[in-house]
Coordinates of C-alpha atoms and ligand atoms in Angstrom, one line a residue:
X1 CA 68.2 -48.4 22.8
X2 CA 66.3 -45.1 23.2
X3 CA 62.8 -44.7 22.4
X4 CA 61.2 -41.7 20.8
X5 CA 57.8 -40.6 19.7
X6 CA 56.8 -37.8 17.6
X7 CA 53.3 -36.7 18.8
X8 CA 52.6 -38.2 22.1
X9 CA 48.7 -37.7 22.6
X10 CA 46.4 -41.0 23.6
X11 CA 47.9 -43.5 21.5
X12 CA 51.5 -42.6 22.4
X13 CA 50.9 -42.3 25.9
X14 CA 49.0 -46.0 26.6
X15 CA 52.1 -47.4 24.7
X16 CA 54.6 -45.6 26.8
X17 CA 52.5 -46.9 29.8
X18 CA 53.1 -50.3 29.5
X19 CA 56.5 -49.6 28.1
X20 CA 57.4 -48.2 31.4
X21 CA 55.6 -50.9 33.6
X22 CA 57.2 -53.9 31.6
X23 CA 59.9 -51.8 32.0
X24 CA 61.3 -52.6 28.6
X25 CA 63.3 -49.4 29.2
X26 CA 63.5 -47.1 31.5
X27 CA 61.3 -43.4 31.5
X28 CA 65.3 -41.7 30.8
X29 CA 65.4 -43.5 27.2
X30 CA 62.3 -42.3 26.1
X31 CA 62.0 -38.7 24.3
X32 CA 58.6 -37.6 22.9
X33 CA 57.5 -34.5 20.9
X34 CA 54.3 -32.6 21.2
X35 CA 53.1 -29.7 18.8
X36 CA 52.9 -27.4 21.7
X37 CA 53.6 -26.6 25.1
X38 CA 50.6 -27.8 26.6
X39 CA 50.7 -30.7 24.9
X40 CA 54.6 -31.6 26.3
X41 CA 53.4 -30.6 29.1
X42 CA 50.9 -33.3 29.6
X43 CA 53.3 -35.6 28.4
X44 CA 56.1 -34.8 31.1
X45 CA 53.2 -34.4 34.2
X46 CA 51.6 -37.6 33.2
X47 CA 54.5 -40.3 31.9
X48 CA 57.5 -38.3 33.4
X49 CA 59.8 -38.6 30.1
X50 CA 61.7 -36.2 28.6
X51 CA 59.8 -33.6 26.2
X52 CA 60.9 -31.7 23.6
X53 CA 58.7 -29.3 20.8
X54 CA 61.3 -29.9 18.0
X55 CA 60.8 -33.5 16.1
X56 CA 64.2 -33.8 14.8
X57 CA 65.9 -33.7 18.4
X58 CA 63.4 -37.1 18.7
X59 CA 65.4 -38.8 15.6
X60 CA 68.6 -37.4 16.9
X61 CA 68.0 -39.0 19.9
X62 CA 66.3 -42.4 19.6
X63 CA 67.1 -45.5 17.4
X64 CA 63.4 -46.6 17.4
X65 CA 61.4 -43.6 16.3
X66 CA 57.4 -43.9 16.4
X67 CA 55.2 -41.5 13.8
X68 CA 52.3 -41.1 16.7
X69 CA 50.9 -37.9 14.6
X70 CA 47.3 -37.7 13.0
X71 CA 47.3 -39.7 9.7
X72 CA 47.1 -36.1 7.8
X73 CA 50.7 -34.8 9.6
X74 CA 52.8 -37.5 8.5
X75 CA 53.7 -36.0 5.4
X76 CA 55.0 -33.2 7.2
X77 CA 56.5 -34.8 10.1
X78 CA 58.5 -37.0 7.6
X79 CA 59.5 -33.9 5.2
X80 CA 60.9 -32.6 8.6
X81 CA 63.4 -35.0 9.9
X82 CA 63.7 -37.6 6.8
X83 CA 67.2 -36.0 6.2
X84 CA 68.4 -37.5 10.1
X85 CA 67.1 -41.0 9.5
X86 CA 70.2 -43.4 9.6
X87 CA 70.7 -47.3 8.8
X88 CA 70.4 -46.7 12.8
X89 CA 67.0 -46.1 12.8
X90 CA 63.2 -48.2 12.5
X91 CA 61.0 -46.1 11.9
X92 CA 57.5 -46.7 13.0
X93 CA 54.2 -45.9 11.6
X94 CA 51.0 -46.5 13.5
X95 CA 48.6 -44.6 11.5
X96 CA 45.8 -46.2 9.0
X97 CA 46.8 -46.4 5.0
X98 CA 50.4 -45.4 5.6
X99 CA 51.9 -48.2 4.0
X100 CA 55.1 -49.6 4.4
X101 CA 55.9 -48.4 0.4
X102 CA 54.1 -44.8 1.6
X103 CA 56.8 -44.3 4.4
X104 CA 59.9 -45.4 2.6
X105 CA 59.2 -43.5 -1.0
X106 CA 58.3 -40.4 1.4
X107 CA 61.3 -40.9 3.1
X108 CA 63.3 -41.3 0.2
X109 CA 66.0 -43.0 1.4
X110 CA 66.1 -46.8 2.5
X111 CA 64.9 -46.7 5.9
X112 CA 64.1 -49.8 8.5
X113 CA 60.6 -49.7 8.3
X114 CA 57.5 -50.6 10.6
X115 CA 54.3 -50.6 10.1
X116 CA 52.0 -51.1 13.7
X117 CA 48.4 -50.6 14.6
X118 CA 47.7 -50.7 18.3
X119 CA 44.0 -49.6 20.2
X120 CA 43.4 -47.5 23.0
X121 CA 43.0 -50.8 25.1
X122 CA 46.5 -50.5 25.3
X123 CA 46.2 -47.6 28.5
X124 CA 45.1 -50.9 30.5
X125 CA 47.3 -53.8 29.0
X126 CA 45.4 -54.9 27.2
X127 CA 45.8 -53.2 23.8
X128 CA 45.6 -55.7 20.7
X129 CA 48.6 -54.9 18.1
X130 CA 49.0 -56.2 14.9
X131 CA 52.1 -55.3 12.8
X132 CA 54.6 -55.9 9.8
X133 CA 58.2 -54.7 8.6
X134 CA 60.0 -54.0 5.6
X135 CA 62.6 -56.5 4.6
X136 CA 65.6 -54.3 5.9
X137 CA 64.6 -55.1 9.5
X138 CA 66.0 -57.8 11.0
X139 CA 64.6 -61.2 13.1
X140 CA 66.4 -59.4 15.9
X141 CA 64.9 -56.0 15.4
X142 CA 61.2 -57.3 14.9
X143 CA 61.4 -59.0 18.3
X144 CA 62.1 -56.0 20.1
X145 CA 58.9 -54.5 17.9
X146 CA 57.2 -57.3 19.1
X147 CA 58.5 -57.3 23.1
X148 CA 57.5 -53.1 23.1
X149 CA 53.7 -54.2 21.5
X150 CA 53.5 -56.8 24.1
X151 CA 53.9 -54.2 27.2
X152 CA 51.1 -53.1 26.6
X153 CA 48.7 -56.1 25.3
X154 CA 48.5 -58.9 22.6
X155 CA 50.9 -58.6 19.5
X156 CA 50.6 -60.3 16.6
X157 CA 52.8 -60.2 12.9
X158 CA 50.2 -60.4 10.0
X159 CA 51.1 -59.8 6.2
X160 CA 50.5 -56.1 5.0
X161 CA 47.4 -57.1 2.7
X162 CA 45.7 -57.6 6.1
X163 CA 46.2 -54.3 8.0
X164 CA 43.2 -52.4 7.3
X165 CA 40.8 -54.8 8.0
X166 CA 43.0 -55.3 11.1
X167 CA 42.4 -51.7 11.3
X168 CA 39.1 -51.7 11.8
X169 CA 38.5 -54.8 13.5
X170 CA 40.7 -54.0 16.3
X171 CA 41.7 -49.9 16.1
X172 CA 38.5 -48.6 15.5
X173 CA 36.1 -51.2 17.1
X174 CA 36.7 -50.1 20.6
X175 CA 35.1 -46.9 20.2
X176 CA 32.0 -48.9 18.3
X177 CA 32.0 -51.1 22.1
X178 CA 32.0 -47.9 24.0
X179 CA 29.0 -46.9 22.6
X180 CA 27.3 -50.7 22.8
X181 CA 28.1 -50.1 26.3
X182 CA 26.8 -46.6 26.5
X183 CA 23.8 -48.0 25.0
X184 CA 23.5 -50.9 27.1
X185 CA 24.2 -48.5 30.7
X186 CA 21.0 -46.1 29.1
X187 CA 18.6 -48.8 28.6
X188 CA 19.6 -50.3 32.6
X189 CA 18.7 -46.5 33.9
X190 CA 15.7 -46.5 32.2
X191 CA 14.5 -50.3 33.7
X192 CA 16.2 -48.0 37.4
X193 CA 19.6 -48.8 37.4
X194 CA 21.8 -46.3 39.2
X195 CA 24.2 -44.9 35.9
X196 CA 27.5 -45.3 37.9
X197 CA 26.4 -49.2 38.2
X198 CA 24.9 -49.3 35.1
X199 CA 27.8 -48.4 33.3
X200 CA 30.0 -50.9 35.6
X201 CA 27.7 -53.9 34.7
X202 CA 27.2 -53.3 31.3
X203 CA 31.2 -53.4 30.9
X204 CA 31.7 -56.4 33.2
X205 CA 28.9 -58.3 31.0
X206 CA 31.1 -57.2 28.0
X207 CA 34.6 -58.0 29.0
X208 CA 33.0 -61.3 30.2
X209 CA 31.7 -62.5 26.9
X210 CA 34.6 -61.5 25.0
X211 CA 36.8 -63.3 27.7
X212 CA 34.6 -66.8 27.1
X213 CA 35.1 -66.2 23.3
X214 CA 39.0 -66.0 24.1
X215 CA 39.0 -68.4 26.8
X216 CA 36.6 -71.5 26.0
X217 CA 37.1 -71.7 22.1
X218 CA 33.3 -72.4 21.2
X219 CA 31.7 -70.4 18.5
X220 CA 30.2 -67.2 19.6
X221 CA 26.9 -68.6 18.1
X222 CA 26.6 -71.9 20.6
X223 CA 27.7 -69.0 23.4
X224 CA 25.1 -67.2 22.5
X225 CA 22.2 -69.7 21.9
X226 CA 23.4 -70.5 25.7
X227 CA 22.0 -67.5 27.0
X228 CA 18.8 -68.0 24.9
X229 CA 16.4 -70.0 27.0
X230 CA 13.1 -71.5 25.1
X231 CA 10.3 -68.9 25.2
X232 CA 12.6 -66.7 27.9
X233 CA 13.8 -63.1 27.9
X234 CA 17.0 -63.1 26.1
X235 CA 15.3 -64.8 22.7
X236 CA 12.8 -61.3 22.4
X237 CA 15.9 -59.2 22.7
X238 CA 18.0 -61.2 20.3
X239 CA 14.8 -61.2 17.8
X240 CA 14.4 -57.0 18.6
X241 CA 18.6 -57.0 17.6
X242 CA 17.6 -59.0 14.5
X243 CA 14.9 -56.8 13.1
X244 CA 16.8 -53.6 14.1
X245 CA 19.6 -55.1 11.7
X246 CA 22.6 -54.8 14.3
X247 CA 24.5 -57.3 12.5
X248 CA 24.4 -55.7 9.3
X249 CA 25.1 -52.3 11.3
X250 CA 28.2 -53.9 12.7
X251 CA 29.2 -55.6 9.3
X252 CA 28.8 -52.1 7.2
X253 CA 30.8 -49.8 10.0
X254 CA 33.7 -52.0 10.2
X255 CA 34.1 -52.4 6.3
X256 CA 33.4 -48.2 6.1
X257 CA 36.4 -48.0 8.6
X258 CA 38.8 -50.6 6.6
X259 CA 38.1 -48.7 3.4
X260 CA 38.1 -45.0 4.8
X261 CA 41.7 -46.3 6.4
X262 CA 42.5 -47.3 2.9
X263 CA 42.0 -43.5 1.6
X264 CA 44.0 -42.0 4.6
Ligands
LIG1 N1 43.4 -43.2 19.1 C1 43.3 -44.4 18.6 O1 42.5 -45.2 19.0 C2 44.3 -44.9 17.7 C3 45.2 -44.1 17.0 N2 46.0 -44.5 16.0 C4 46.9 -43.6 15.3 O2 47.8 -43.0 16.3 C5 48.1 -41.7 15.8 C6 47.9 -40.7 16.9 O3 46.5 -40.7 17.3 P1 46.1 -40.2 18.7 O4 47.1 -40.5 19.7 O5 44.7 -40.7 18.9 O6 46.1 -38.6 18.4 P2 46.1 -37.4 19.5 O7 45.4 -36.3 18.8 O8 45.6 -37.9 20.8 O9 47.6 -37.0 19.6 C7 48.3 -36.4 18.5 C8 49.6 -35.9 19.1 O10 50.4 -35.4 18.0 C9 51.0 -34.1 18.4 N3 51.3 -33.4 17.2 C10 50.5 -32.9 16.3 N4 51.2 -32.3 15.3 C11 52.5 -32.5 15.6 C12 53.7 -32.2 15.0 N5 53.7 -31.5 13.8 N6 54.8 -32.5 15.6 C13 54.8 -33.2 16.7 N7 53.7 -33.5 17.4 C14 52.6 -33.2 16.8 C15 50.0 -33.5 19.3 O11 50.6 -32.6 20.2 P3 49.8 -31.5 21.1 O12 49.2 -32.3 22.2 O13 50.8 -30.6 21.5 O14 48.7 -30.9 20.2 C16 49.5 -34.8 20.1 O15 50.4 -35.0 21.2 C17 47.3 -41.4 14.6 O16 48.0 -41.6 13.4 C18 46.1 -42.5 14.7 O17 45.7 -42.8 13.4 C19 46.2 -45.9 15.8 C20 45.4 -46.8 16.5 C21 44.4 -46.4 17.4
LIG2 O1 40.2 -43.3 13.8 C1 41.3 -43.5 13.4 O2 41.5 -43.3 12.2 C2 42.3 -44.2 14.3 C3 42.9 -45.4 13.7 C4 42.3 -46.5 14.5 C5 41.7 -45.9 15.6 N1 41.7 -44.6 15.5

């Protein structure tokens, strides 16, 4: 079963990593497209799989086809190739507020239908994927949906309702970490901390915590009162947090980015 991929920029190419190094198939039965040159390219220096510039060559090609375009392309993209799209064919979407409804009606034609949102995580394994399908795909089909999203991280089906908060929670949210941890790294150079260190302890401290949320089952609250020692260090920062109202900062980005995703 070839793989394509129309558009094959960050998203596309930390999928095709780990689809190469689970080798779920090989780099010969994946085809992506790129708007330009430059951009194939890239694509054919950095993931060795073969490159085209024309989209419809990608359906022509592949039986699973993945829509790794900017949100506002789709439109186009599907205008372009929807009269190639066989019985043959799942097509998958991995963009925000594309709905499963949204692909077929552009479509126009009953298509096997995916809907998947994946986060740049994914470039080291450990991507977290949620995902759901129209009723046209079969238990066979979403399996290999679901062994292609696990190459590359955690996969999980969840009902459609759920995707944008999914969205936000887990596509966006790594960029919000990056910048915790860019915030974190300035602060340790300003107490003297060399920046490359900085930057390496900040993110070990991070992927620590989350991995004792994953790993130990306790509530992040008794994880974090832990760390709080009577009258010590941690308690003035976590009262600093408080008044700077990070919680609430956190709570109203994440709902922004579920409802923006909505409207795309
Ligand atoms: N980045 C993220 O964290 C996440 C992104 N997504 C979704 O993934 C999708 C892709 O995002 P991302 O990878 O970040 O975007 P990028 O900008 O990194 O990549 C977009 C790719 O699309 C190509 N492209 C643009 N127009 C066309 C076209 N008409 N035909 C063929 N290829 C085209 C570009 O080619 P060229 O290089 O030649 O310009 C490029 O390879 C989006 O829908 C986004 O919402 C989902 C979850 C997380
Ligand atoms: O910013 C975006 O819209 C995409 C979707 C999730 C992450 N990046």
């Amino acid at each position: 079963m070839k793989i394509g991929f129309i558009g094959c920029g960050n998203m596309a190419s930390a999928m095709i990593g780990g689809i190469l190094k689970k080798g779920i198939v090989k780099k010969e039965e994946i085809i992506v497209s790129n708007l330009t040159e430059a951009g194939s390219r890239r694509s054919r220096e950095k993931l060795g799989v073969e490159t085209t510039m024309d989209n419809r060559q990608v359906v022509t090609q592949a039986e699973i086809v993945f829509l790794a375009v900017k949100p506002q392309f789709y439109e186009e993209v599907l205008t372009e190739i929807k009269d190639l799209l066989t019985e043959k064919h799942i097509l998958v979407g991995i963009a925000p507020g594309k709905t499963l409804k949204w692909l077929e009606d552009t479509c126009g034609c009953p298509v096997k239908t995916v809907r998947l949102m994946p986060n740049t995580p994914a470039q080291v394994g450990a991507g977290m994927t949620a995902g759901c399908c129209n009723d046209r795909v079969t238990e066979e089909e979403a399996q290999k949906i679901r062994e292609i999203a696990e190459s590359f991280g955690r996969f999980e089906f969840i009902p459609e309702r759920l995707m944008d908060a999914f969205s936000a929670v887990c596509g966006c949210s790594p960029a919000y970490v990056f910048m915790f941890i860019e915030a974190m790294a300035d602060a340790a150079v300003a107490q003297g901390l060399p920046r490359s260190q900085a930057y390496s302890f900040a993110a070990q401290a991070v992927m620590g915590s989350a991995k004792m949320v994953l790993e130990t089952g306790r509530h992040p609250a008794e994880l974090k009162d832990m760390v709080c020692s009577p009258a010590g260090s941690t308690i003035e920062g976590v009262r600093i947090l408080e008044d700077k109202g990070m919680r609430s900062a956190v709570f109203e980005a994440l709902t922004g980015a579920a409802e923006k995703g909505k409207r795309l």
